[in-house]
Amino acid sequence: MSYYEIMGGRPLSGTLAIHGAKNSVLPILAACLLVPGQCIIHNCPDLSDVSATLDILRLLGCRAEREEDTVTIDASALSRSDIPQHLMREMRSSVIFLGALLARLGTAELSYPGGCELGPRPIDLHMAALRSLGAEILEEQGTLCCRRCRGGLQGREICLSIPSVGATENAMLTACGCSGVTTIVGAAREPEITDLQGFLQAIGAQVTGAGTSVVTIQGGGPFHPAEYRVMGDRIAAATYLCGTAAAKGEVEVTGVAPDTLTAVLSCLKEAGCAVHTAPDRISLICAGPLGGISPVRTAPYPGFPTDAQAILMAALAGGEGATLFVENIFDARYRHVDELRRMGADIQLAGRAAMVSGVGRLHGASLRSTDLRGGAALVVAALGAEGTTQVWELCHIRRGYQSLDKNLRALGADIRQIP
Ligand code: EPZ
């Protein structure tokens, strides 16, 4: 099994182009099912979650080909609407296929996505939204069998009690197959929702309001082929910026819009970093120790993103001063804490709260990634730590980071994958 070996303490410097956003390209690839033709997706990151999604599209009867960071999907010959359990297990966010398959074929069958490293991952909001639009969903022995009711899918107002990103996306895709207008009230406002709206508009769907809490979709189609460029990955950008804050140095990340990670940049500035921005780039300079900052409470966008919680914590754990974190989105998103403690971190947990007291400098250790962002957080911590750190279970990191070690080496880090 491979691992990263990282010699900490090397300042980072240089410019890095950020890859396309995982959490944007996954629903956009699912949305390609709406089009009986070819769609070309640019800035598509090379991630294991994306590979799993392309495998599902091929299994359903689509052509899916990659040439560098451009992926071509042709769903003309879509012939199946059932996703086998082994592929669902590989990637729980495949639940996003539900809406697109219902809209295009009127049926969908997939196994319950189940929980993951972050705790239980319910899909009750997805189910309620799709049922509201006319889907009949039978849940038997862990399988969801969905089909549109006799009267077909009918647009209507949907209210989401939680601004769920996935439920918003599934409702948008199902609504594209409805007759009439669907209004999603209480929609998630994440930038990835706005990116999905951009793609849907490109294929001819009438979708407006993304980025606000009310999204409106005039269903019906037909939908035509399109080319689209996926937004930059704001969480990957936050990871490299927090890595620079931990290791010190001066790094510019390009291909990402600063206004998609305002909350993270605000924390890094409060901790003592200098941050400069332009429409598609962010540069960060960090020379001295990071200080403690105001409480970091994760929240739906535009609040502090839960996906950046572990990453920022890892940087602050090696600084000075204390910071309170409160994880409000997921139930089990502190699994990286035990690993950071192996590096000498002083973190006290109490339910959703984590009190991080900076210890000046962490020390190297042999660590195990527990989940995607938790694994990235260990790399961030290792970059600023004294001595050598090993990070194992790289499969988690590969789900969401393209060439993490290669990119960090290009910025001056001493990191290599063994073997
Ligand atoms: C998306 O997950 C992202 N994944 C997550 O990123 C991200 O952390 C999350 O949104 C929040 O921003 C993708 O986009 C592929 P939610 P999603 O539905 O859609 C509860 C990463 O690291 N909920 O917004 O699954 C849920 O339990 C991943 O890149 C219900 O109760 O998240 C959670 O507490 C991790 N019922 C809250 O809502 C439902 O039906 C927010 O979840 C759905 C969700």
Tab-separated table of C-alpha atoms and ligand atoms in Angstrom:
chain	number	residue	atom	x	y	z
A	1	MET	CA	0.000	0.000	0.000
A	2	SER	CA	1.384	3.419	-0.971
A	3	TYR	CA	1.935	6.296	1.392
A	4	TYR	CA	3.197	9.883	1.294
A	5	GLU	CA	6.491	10.679	2.996
A	6	ILE	CA	6.709	14.376	3.871
A	7	MET	CA	9.690	16.217	5.357
A	8	GLY	CA	8.140	19.280	6.964
A	9	GLY	CA	9.439	22.794	7.354
A	10	ARG	CA	10.076	23.664	3.711
A	11	PRO	CA	8.406	27.005	2.824
A	12	LEU	CA	6.208	26.887	-0.297
A	13	SER	CA	6.438	29.275	-3.215
A	14	GLY	CA	5.129	29.548	-6.743
A	15	THR	CA	1.906	29.506	-8.745
A	16	LEU	CA	-0.489	26.576	-9.087
A	17	ALA	CA	-3.430	26.137	-11.467
A	18	ILE	CA	-6.324	24.603	-9.513
A	19	HIS	CA	-8.153	21.652	-11.095
A	20	GLY	CA	-11.868	21.572	-11.812
A	21	ALA	CA	-14.274	21.182	-8.899
A	22	LYS	CA	-15.132	17.614	-7.860
A	23	ASN	CA	-18.435	18.677	-6.304
A	24	SER	CA	-19.412	20.520	-9.452
A	25	VAL	CA	-18.338	18.043	-12.134
A	26	LEU	CA	-20.102	15.057	-10.510
A	27	PRO	CA	-23.658	16.489	-10.850
A	28	ILE	CA	-22.766	17.958	-14.268
A	29	LEU	CA	-21.680	14.522	-15.530
A	30	ALA	CA	-24.961	13.083	-14.222
A	31	ALA	CA	-26.836	15.889	-15.992
A	32	CYS	CA	-25.305	14.778	-19.316
A	33	LEU	CA	-27.848	11.917	-19.151
A	34	LEU	CA	-30.539	14.476	-20.004
A	35	VAL	CA	-29.031	15.013	-23.476
A	36	PRO	CA	-29.602	12.464	-26.297
A	37	GLY	CA	-26.308	13.567	-27.840
A	38	GLN	CA	-22.724	14.552	-27.087
A	39	CYS	CA	-21.594	16.934	-24.351
A	40	ILE	CA	-18.016	18.125	-23.929
A	41	ILE	CA	-16.902	18.989	-20.397
A	42	HIS	CA	-13.669	20.991	-19.984
A	43	ASN	CA	-11.596	21.328	-16.799
A	44	CYS	CA	-12.751	17.904	-15.664
A	45	PRO	CA	-10.404	16.793	-12.856
A	46	ASP	CA	-8.751	13.373	-12.940
A	47	LEU	CA	-10.055	11.993	-9.627
A	48	SER	CA	-11.164	8.529	-8.563
A	49	ASP	CA	-14.692	9.829	-7.876
A	50	VAL	CA	-14.817	11.122	-11.469
A	51	SER	CA	-13.513	7.804	-12.837
A	52	ALA	CA	-16.229	5.995	-10.868
A	53	THR	CA	-18.846	8.332	-12.342
A	54	LEU	CA	-17.576	7.725	-15.886
A	55	ASP	CA	-17.748	3.958	-15.227
A	56	ILE	CA	-21.391	4.329	-14.201
A	57	LEU	CA	-22.193	6.347	-17.329
A	58	ARG	CA	-20.582	3.663	-19.508
A	59	LEU	CA	-22.472	0.914	-17.705
A	60	LEU	CA	-25.725	2.757	-18.388
A	61	GLY	CA	-24.909	2.696	-22.108
A	62	CYS	CA	-23.205	6.071	-22.616
A	63	ARG	CA	-19.926	6.731	-24.382
A	64	ALA	CA	-17.528	8.457	-21.977
A	65	GLU	CA	-14.026	9.365	-23.100
A	66	ARG	CA	-11.303	11.509	-21.560
A	67	GLU	CA	-8.579	13.438	-23.345
A	68	GLU	CA	-6.470	15.208	-20.690
A	69	ASP	CA	-8.895	17.465	-18.785
A	70	THR	CA	-11.655	17.255	-21.393
A	71	VAL	CA	-14.312	14.564	-21.094
A	72	THR	CA	-16.824	13.750	-23.843
A	73	ILE	CA	-20.107	12.113	-22.861
A	74	ASP	CA	-22.607	10.810	-25.410
A	75	ALA	CA	-25.856	9.606	-23.807
A	76	SER	CA	-27.631	8.953	-27.129
A	77	ALA	CA	-27.584	5.202	-26.541
A	78	LEU	CA	-28.556	5.327	-22.866
A	79	SER	CA	-30.051	1.870	-22.332
A	80	ARG	CA	-30.093	1.113	-18.620
A	81	SER	CA	-31.364	2.877	-15.521
A	82	ASP	CA	-29.997	0.575	-12.816
A	83	ILE	CA	-26.715	1.242	-11.010
A	84	PRO	CA	-25.211	-1.899	-9.491
A	85	GLN	CA	-24.404	-2.021	-5.803
A	86	HIS	CA	-20.631	-2.303	-6.215
A	87	LEU	CA	-20.519	0.991	-8.104
A	88	MET	CA	-22.883	2.709	-5.641
A	89	ARG	CA	-20.696	1.534	-2.770
A	90	GLU	CA	-17.661	3.016	-4.501
A	91	MET	CA	-19.221	6.469	-4.473
A	92	ARG	CA	-22.258	7.386	-2.360
A	93	SER	CA	-22.781	10.649	-4.197
A	94	SER	CA	-23.981	8.540	-7.161
A	95	VAL	CA	-27.421	9.209	-5.679
A	96	ILE	CA	-27.286	12.266	-7.947
A	97	PHE	CA	-28.015	9.945	-10.908
A	98	LEU	CA	-31.530	9.434	-9.555
A	99	GLY	CA	-32.929	12.722	-10.798
A	100	ALA	CA	-31.272	12.608	-14.202
A	101	LEU	CA	-32.405	9.008	-14.895
A	102	LEU	CA	-35.971	9.751	-13.794
A	103	ALA	CA	-36.066	12.822	-16.021
A	104	ARG	CA	-34.666	11.058	-19.090
A	105	LEU	CA	-36.012	7.488	-18.810
A	106	GLY	CA	-38.731	7.702	-16.187
A	107	THR	CA	-37.121	4.947	-14.119
A	108	ALA	CA	-34.078	4.529	-11.875
A	109	GLU	CA	-32.791	1.774	-9.654
A	110	LEU	CA	-29.892	2.074	-7.274
A	111	SER	CA	-28.844	0.698	-3.945
A	112	TYR	CA	-29.179	2.850	-0.865
A	113	PRO	CA	-26.003	4.941	-0.732
A	114	GLY	CA	-25.618	4.345	2.996
A	115	GLY	CA	-23.299	6.133	5.354
A	116	CYS	CA	-19.673	7.045	4.911
A	117	GLU	CA	-16.710	8.175	6.996
A	118	LEU	CA	-18.587	11.363	7.917
A	119	GLY	CA	-21.398	9.497	9.619
A	120	PRO	CA	-24.915	8.675	8.444
A	121	ARG	CA	-25.736	10.264	5.097
A	122	PRO	CA	-29.560	10.253	4.917
A	123	ILE	CA	-31.329	10.920	1.618
A	124	ASP	CA	-34.821	11.581	3.000
A	125	LEU	CA	-34.845	15.086	1.493
A	126	HIS	CA	-33.932	13.678	-1.921
A	127	MET	CA	-36.790	11.141	-1.660
A	128	ALA	CA	-39.347	13.686	-0.494
A	129	ALA	CA	-38.443	16.126	-3.268
A	130	LEU	CA	-38.628	13.503	-6.015
A	131	ARG	CA	-41.926	12.120	-4.671
A	132	SER	CA	-43.323	15.651	-4.706
A	133	LEU	CA	-42.554	15.822	-8.421
A	134	GLY	CA	-44.360	12.580	-9.177
A	135	ALA	CA	-41.801	9.856	-8.578
A	136	GLU	CA	-42.948	6.572	-7.044
A	137	ILE	CA	-40.066	5.217	-4.934
A	138	LEU	CA	-40.063	1.745	-3.454
A	139	GLU	CA	-37.373	0.949	-0.920
A	140	GLU	CA	-36.840	-2.788	-0.637
A	141	GLN	CA	-33.821	-4.646	0.776
A	142	GLY	CA	-31.535	-1.665	0.426
A	143	THR	CA	-32.531	-0.931	-3.165
A	144	LEU	CA	-34.403	2.140	-4.360
A	145	CYS	CA	-36.745	1.397	-7.269
A	146	CYS	CA	-38.024	4.643	-8.739
A	147	ARG	CA	-40.359	5.394	-11.587
A	148	ARG	CA	-42.493	8.294	-12.646
A	149	CYS	CA	-46.143	7.901	-11.689
A	150	ARG	CA	-48.796	7.251	-14.292
A	151	GLY	CA	-49.508	10.936	-14.726
A	152	GLY	CA	-45.837	11.671	-15.386
A	153	LEU	CA	-43.519	14.096	-13.570
A	154	GLN	CA	-45.245	17.351	-12.703
A	155	GLY	CA	-43.513	20.569	-11.629
A	156	ARG	CA	-44.525	22.135	-8.324
A	157	GLU	CA	-43.125	24.008	-5.308
A	158	ILE	CA	-40.689	22.017	-3.162
A	159	CYS	CA	-39.532	23.196	0.267
A	160	LEU	CA	-36.230	21.800	1.597
A	161	SER	CA	-36.010	21.825	5.400
A	162	ILE	CA	-32.189	21.722	5.146
A	163	PRO	CA	-30.329	23.442	2.281
A	164	SER	CA	-28.964	20.082	1.156
A	165	VAL	CA	-26.565	20.380	-1.788
A	166	GLY	CA	-27.360	16.917	-3.152
A	167	ALA	CA	-31.107	17.196	-2.657
A	168	THR	CA	-31.108	20.572	-4.427
A	169	GLU	CA	-29.185	19.084	-7.348
A	170	ASN	CA	-31.423	16.001	-7.573
A	171	ALA	CA	-34.532	18.170	-7.507
A	172	MET	CA	-33.125	20.422	-10.253
A	173	LEU	CA	-32.363	17.459	-12.508
A	174	THR	CA	-35.737	15.785	-11.907
A	175	ALA	CA	-37.504	19.101	-12.516
A	176	CYS	CA	-35.907	19.253	-15.966
A	177	GLY	CA	-38.041	16.198	-16.808
A	178	CYS	CA	-41.238	17.628	-15.364
A	179	SER	CA	-43.989	19.354	-17.238
A	180	GLY	CA	-44.587	22.808	-15.804
A	181	VAL	CA	-42.595	24.890	-13.381
A	182	THR	CA	-40.743	23.651	-10.293
A	183	THR	CA	-39.703	26.048	-7.552
A	184	ILE	CA	-37.188	24.821	-4.991
A	185	VAL	CA	-37.514	26.876	-1.815
A	186	GLY	CA	-34.745	26.558	0.748
A	187	ALA	CA	-32.270	25.496	-1.942
A	188	ALA	CA	-28.557	25.167	-1.211
A	189	ARG	CA	-26.627	28.255	-2.383
A	190	GLU	CA	-23.203	26.672	-2.940
A	191	PRO	CA	-21.251	27.822	-6.023
A	192	GLU	CA	-21.433	24.246	-7.337
A	193	ILE	CA	-25.224	24.668	-7.639
A	194	THR	CA	-24.656	27.779	-9.743
A	195	ASP	CA	-22.210	25.823	-11.905
A	196	LEU	CA	-24.819	23.073	-12.437
A	197	GLN	CA	-27.325	25.751	-13.442
A	198	GLY	CA	-24.781	27.070	-15.965
A	199	PHE	CA	-24.478	23.638	-17.560
A	200	LEU	CA	-28.260	23.085	-17.590
A	201	GLN	CA	-28.742	26.444	-19.299
A	202	ALA	CA	-26.066	25.466	-21.835
A	203	ILE	CA	-28.083	22.351	-22.828
A	204	GLY	CA	-31.234	24.446	-23.156
A	205	ALA	CA	-32.908	24.022	-19.779
A	206	GLN	CA	-34.690	27.040	-18.316
A	207	VAL	CA	-33.193	27.268	-14.828
A	208	THR	CA	-32.788	30.450	-12.782
A	209	GLY	CA	-32.076	31.466	-9.195
A	210	ALA	CA	-29.092	29.240	-8.388
A	211	GLY	CA	-26.944	30.879	-5.727
A	212	THR	CA	-30.075	32.079	-3.951
A	213	SER	CA	-32.379	29.991	-1.794
A	214	VAL	CA	-35.072	29.852	-4.510
A	215	VAL	CA	-34.304	27.996	-7.746
A	216	THR	CA	-36.893	27.867	-10.534
A	217	ILE	CA	-36.947	25.311	-13.357
A	218	GLN	CA	-39.277	25.331	-16.354
A	219	GLY	CA	-39.224	21.636	-17.228
A	220	GLY	CA	-39.624	19.874	-20.509
A	221	GLY	CA	-36.646	20.125	-22.808
A	222	PRO	CA	-35.673	18.893	-25.359
A	223	PHE	CA	-32.060	19.296	-24.360
A	224	HIS	CA	-29.256	19.668	-26.868
A	225	PRO	CA	-25.518	18.972	-26.866
A	226	ALA	CA	-23.238	21.588	-25.318
A	227	GLU	CA	-19.678	22.325	-24.306
A	228	TYR	CA	-19.040	23.547	-20.759
A	229	ARG	CA	-16.100	24.446	-18.522
A	230	VAL	CA	-16.328	23.371	-14.891
A	231	MET	CA	-15.477	25.918	-12.169
A	232	GLY	CA	-12.244	25.633	-10.183
A	233	ASP	CA	-12.251	23.555	-7.009
A	234	ARG	CA	-12.558	25.995	-4.116
A	235	ILE	CA	-11.807	23.337	-1.476
A	236	ALA	CA	-8.674	22.189	-3.307
A	237	ALA	CA	-7.631	25.873	-3.455
A	238	ALA	CA	-8.285	26.215	0.289
A	239	THR	CA	-6.112	23.151	0.854
A	240	TYR	CA	-3.066	24.607	-0.920
A	241	LEU	CA	-3.556	27.953	0.808
A	242	CYS	CA	-3.777	26.318	4.242
A	243	GLY	CA	-0.718	24.241	3.342
A	244	THR	CA	1.156	27.483	2.639
A	245	ALA	CA	-0.060	28.954	5.920
A	246	ALA	CA	1.247	25.863	7.735
A	247	ALA	CA	4.594	25.645	5.922
A	248	LYS	CA	5.037	29.433	5.431
A	249	GLY	CA	5.905	31.016	2.079
A	250	GLU	CA	4.116	32.735	-0.772
A	251	VAL	CA	1.797	30.878	-3.148
A	252	GLU	CA	-0.652	31.960	-5.838
A	253	VAL	CA	-3.501	29.664	-6.888
A	254	THR	CA	-5.195	30.362	-10.239
A	255	GLY	CA	-8.396	29.189	-11.904
A	256	VAL	CA	-10.523	29.744	-8.823
A	257	ALA	CA	-12.862	32.622	-7.951
A	258	PRO	CA	-11.997	34.188	-4.570
A	259	ASP	CA	-15.668	34.914	-3.827
A	260	THR	CA	-16.331	31.145	-3.662
A	261	LEU	CA	-14.191	30.803	-0.521
A	262	THR	CA	-14.584	34.151	1.240
A	263	ALA	CA	-15.125	32.584	4.661
A	264	VAL	CA	-11.893	30.601	4.462
A	265	LEU	CA	-9.857	33.598	3.271
A	266	SER	CA	-11.253	35.672	6.118
A	267	CYS	CA	-10.019	33.095	8.656
A	268	LEU	CA	-6.556	32.939	7.082
A	269	LYS	CA	-6.263	36.729	7.179
A	270	GLU	CA	-7.355	36.804	10.826
A	271	ALA	CA	-4.718	34.157	11.586
A	272	GLY	CA	-2.023	36.494	10.229
A	273	CYS	CA	-1.709	35.699	6.517
A	274	ALA	CA	-1.623	38.377	3.824
A	275	VAL	CA	-4.169	37.552	1.102
A	276	HIS	CA	-4.473	39.284	-2.279
A	277	THR	CA	-7.113	38.419	-4.856
A	278	ALA	CA	-8.031	38.988	-8.506
A	279	PRO	CA	-11.141	37.618	-10.294
A	280	ASP	CA	-9.573	34.207	-11.005
A	281	ARG	CA	-6.694	33.932	-8.547
A	282	ILE	CA	-5.682	34.195	-4.893
A	283	SER	CA	-2.238	34.733	-3.438
A	284	LEU	CA	-1.295	34.111	0.166
A	285	ILE	CA	1.836	35.142	2.042
A	286	CYS	CA	2.602	33.745	5.484
A	287	ALA	CA	5.854	34.539	7.258
A	288	GLY	CA	5.184	34.121	10.960
A	289	PRO	CA	3.264	31.764	13.267
A	290	LEU	CA	-0.510	31.547	12.807
A	291	GLY	CA	-2.532	33.074	15.624
A	292	GLY	CA	-5.800	31.906	17.147
A	293	ILE	CA	-8.962	33.257	15.483
A	294	SER	CA	-12.647	33.794	16.198
A	295	PRO	CA	-14.764	30.629	16.481
A	296	VAL	CA	-15.061	28.709	13.200
A	297	ARG	CA	-18.629	27.433	12.820
A	298	THR	CA	-19.309	25.347	9.701
A	299	ALA	CA	-22.508	26.290	7.897
A	300	PRO	CA	-24.208	26.116	4.512
A	301	TYR	CA	-22.804	28.535	1.915
A	302	PRO	CA	-21.853	31.348	2.241
A	303	GLY	CA	-20.877	30.226	5.749
A	304	PHE	CA	-17.612	28.446	6.506
A	305	PRO	CA	-17.552	25.242	4.395
A	306	THR	CA	-17.533	21.984	6.327
A	307	ASP	CA	-15.110	20.596	3.726
A	308	ALA	CA	-12.447	23.107	4.835
A	309	GLN	CA	-12.839	22.479	8.594
A	310	ALA	CA	-10.189	19.777	8.946
A	311	ILE	CA	-7.835	21.588	6.582
A	312	LEU	CA	-7.888	24.890	8.484
A	313	MET	CA	-7.705	23.051	11.825
A	314	ALA	CA	-4.529	21.290	10.691
A	315	ALA	CA	-2.864	24.602	9.887
A	316	LEU	CA	-3.926	26.288	13.141
A	317	ALA	CA	-2.935	23.284	15.297
A	318	GLY	CA	0.724	24.066	14.515
A	319	GLY	CA	0.342	27.772	15.206
A	320	GLU	CA	-0.001	29.774	18.400
A	321	GLY	CA	-3.194	30.810	20.176
A	322	ALA	CA	-6.491	28.963	20.518
A	323	THR	CA	-9.425	28.542	18.136
A	324	LEU	CA	-12.846	26.979	18.751
A	325	PHE	CA	-14.331	24.930	15.891
A	326	VAL	CA	-17.990	23.886	15.760
A	327	GLU	CA	-18.939	21.304	13.096
A	328	ASN	CA	-22.620	21.846	12.390
A	329	ILE	CA	-23.083	19.910	9.143
A	330	PHE	CA	-21.876	16.341	9.676
A	331	ASP	CA	-21.968	14.138	12.764
A	332	ALA	CA	-18.550	12.497	12.471
A	333	ARG	CA	-16.203	15.006	10.933
A	334	TYR	CA	-13.474	15.037	13.611
A	335	ARG	CA	-11.864	11.699	12.740
A	336	HIS	CA	-8.662	13.508	11.738
A	337	VAL	CA	-8.255	14.821	15.318
A	338	ASP	CA	-6.719	11.635	16.719
A	339	GLU	CA	-4.212	11.628	13.869
A	340	LEU	CA	-3.286	15.282	14.474
A	341	ARG	CA	-2.816	14.450	18.162
A	342	ARG	CA	-0.144	11.911	17.125
A	343	MET	CA	1.740	14.950	15.782
A	344	GLY	CA	1.491	16.682	19.155
A	345	ALA	CA	-1.670	18.693	18.456
A	346	ASP	CA	-3.633	19.894	21.480
A	347	ILE	CA	-7.309	19.471	20.518
A	348	GLN	CA	-10.126	18.963	23.024
A	349	LEU	CA	-13.406	17.543	21.686
A	350	ALA	CA	-16.863	18.017	23.190
A	351	GLY	CA	-19.688	16.922	20.900
A	352	ARG	CA	-19.730	19.212	17.860
A	353	ALA	CA	-17.061	21.486	19.370
A	354	ALA	CA	-13.283	21.198	19.071
A	355	MET	CA	-10.965	23.540	20.970
A	356	VAL	CA	-7.628	23.753	19.154
A	357	SER	CA	-4.690	25.191	21.139
A	358	GLY	CA	-1.734	25.890	18.884
A	359	VAL	CA	1.449	24.198	20.133
A	360	GLY	CA	3.919	26.298	18.150
A	361	ARG	CA	5.021	23.448	15.938
A	362	LEU	CA	3.796	19.885	15.341
A	363	HIS	CA	6.202	16.964	14.933
A	364	GLY	CA	6.219	14.222	12.299
A	365	ALA	CA	4.408	10.909	12.819
A	366	SER	CA	3.001	7.913	10.952
A	367	LEU	CA	-0.628	8.746	10.183
A	368	ARG	CA	-3.684	7.173	8.550
A	369	SER	CA	-6.121	9.136	6.380
A	370	THR	CA	-9.660	8.667	7.680
A	371	ASP	CA	-11.585	10.427	4.899
A	372	LEU	CA	-11.031	12.729	1.943
A	373	ARG	CA	-10.624	16.102	3.654
A	374	GLY	CA	-9.222	14.560	6.829
A	375	GLY	CA	-6.466	13.002	4.742
A	376	ALA	CA	-5.691	16.318	3.058
A	377	ALA	CA	-5.561	17.912	6.509
A	378	LEU	CA	-2.819	15.504	7.579
A	379	VAL	CA	-0.745	16.558	4.565
A	380	VAL	CA	-1.291	20.228	5.475
A	381	ALA	CA	-0.128	19.555	9.038
A	382	ALA	CA	2.900	17.575	7.834
A	383	LEU	CA	4.085	20.426	5.611
A	384	GLY	CA	4.662	22.622	8.668
A	385	ALA	CA	5.727	19.909	11.095
A	386	GLU	CA	9.228	19.223	12.426
A	387	GLY	CA	10.668	16.077	10.855
A	388	THR	CA	9.181	13.367	8.685
A	389	THR	CA	5.530	12.338	8.443
A	390	GLN	CA	4.022	9.331	6.692
A	391	VAL	CA	0.398	9.562	5.479
A	392	TRP	CA	-1.221	6.196	4.658
A	393	GLU	CA	-4.582	5.243	3.031
A	394	LEU	CA	-4.097	7.549	0.054
A	395	CYS	CA	-7.268	6.194	-1.606
A	396	HIS	CA	-9.311	8.749	0.345
A	397	ILE	CA	-7.174	11.663	-0.874
A	398	ARG	CA	-7.269	10.482	-4.490
A	399	ARG	CA	-11.068	10.858	-4.457
A	400	GLY	CA	-10.776	14.652	-4.441
A	401	TYR	CA	-7.218	15.805	-5.221
A	402	GLN	CA	-5.511	15.526	-8.574
A	403	SER	CA	-1.708	15.100	-8.282
A	404	LEU	CA	-1.546	16.484	-4.728
A	405	ASP	CA	2.059	15.370	-4.134
A	406	LYS	CA	3.277	16.480	-7.582
A	407	ASN	CA	1.658	19.904	-7.149
A	408	LEU	CA	3.149	20.371	-3.681
A	409	ARG	CA	6.615	19.325	-4.920
A	410	ALA	CA	6.305	21.948	-7.661
A	411	LEU	CA	5.719	24.492	-4.877
A	412	GLY	CA	8.864	23.366	-3.044
A	413	ALA	CA	7.529	20.798	-0.614
A	414	ASP	CA	9.563	17.696	0.219
A	415	ILE	CA	6.819	15.105	-0.426
A	416	ARG	CA	6.922	11.848	-2.339
A	417	GLN	CA	4.686	8.851	-2.767
A	418	ILE	CA	6.250	5.502	-1.805
A	419	PRO	CA	6.177	3.226	-3.722
B	1	EPZ	C1	-22.193	17.729	-0.647
B	1	EPZ	O1	-22.580	16.547	0.027
B	1	EPZ	C2	-20.706	17.572	-0.940
B	1	EPZ	N1	-20.502	16.410	-1.796
B	1	EPZ	C3	-19.928	17.400	0.368
B	1	EPZ	O2	-18.536	17.344	0.038
B	1	EPZ	C4	-20.177	18.620	1.243
B	1	EPZ	O3	-19.516	18.436	2.483
B	1	EPZ	C5	-21.689	18.782	1.478
B	1	EPZ	O4	-22.381	18.867	0.204
B	1	EPZ	C6	-22.006	20.033	2.274
B	1	EPZ	O5	-21.516	21.147	1.609
B	1	EPZ	C7	-20.739	16.517	-3.128
B	1	EPZ	O6	-21.166	17.547	-3.616
B	1	EPZ	C8	-20.466	15.304	-3.957
B	1	EPZ	P1	-25.761	17.788	2.013
B	1	EPZ	P2	-24.152	16.236	0.278
B	1	EPZ	O7	-26.895	17.046	1.448
B	1	EPZ	O8	-24.956	16.768	-0.825
B	1	EPZ	C9	-28.179	16.291	5.799
B	1	EPZ	C10	-16.369	16.469	0.067
B	1	EPZ	O9	-15.546	16.363	0.983
B	1	EPZ	N2	-29.104	15.653	4.867
B	1	EPZ	O10	-25.648	19.258	1.733
B	1	EPZ	O11	-24.279	14.803	0.609
B	1	EPZ	C11	-26.807	15.642	5.816
B	1	EPZ	O12	-26.789	14.518	6.669
B	1	EPZ	C12	-17.827	16.120	0.324
B	1	EPZ	O13	-16.102	16.893	-1.090
B	1	EPZ	C13	-30.269	15.066	5.346
B	1	EPZ	O14	-30.530	15.070	6.545
B	1	EPZ	O15	-24.395	17.094	1.586
B	1	EPZ	C14	-25.913	16.757	6.312
B	1	EPZ	O16	-25.994	16.801	7.726
B	1	EPZ	C15	-18.054	15.619	1.732
B	1	EPZ	N3	-31.119	14.485	4.460
B	1	EPZ	C16	-26.573	18.020	5.745
B	1	EPZ	O17	-27.899	17.634	5.371
B	1	EPZ	C17	-30.872	14.461	3.116
B	1	EPZ	O18	-31.703	13.930	2.351
B	1	EPZ	C18	-25.892	18.584	4.521
B	1	EPZ	O19	-25.738	17.522	3.597
B	1	EPZ	C19	-29.675	15.059	2.644
B	1	EPZ	C20	-28.808	15.654	3.535
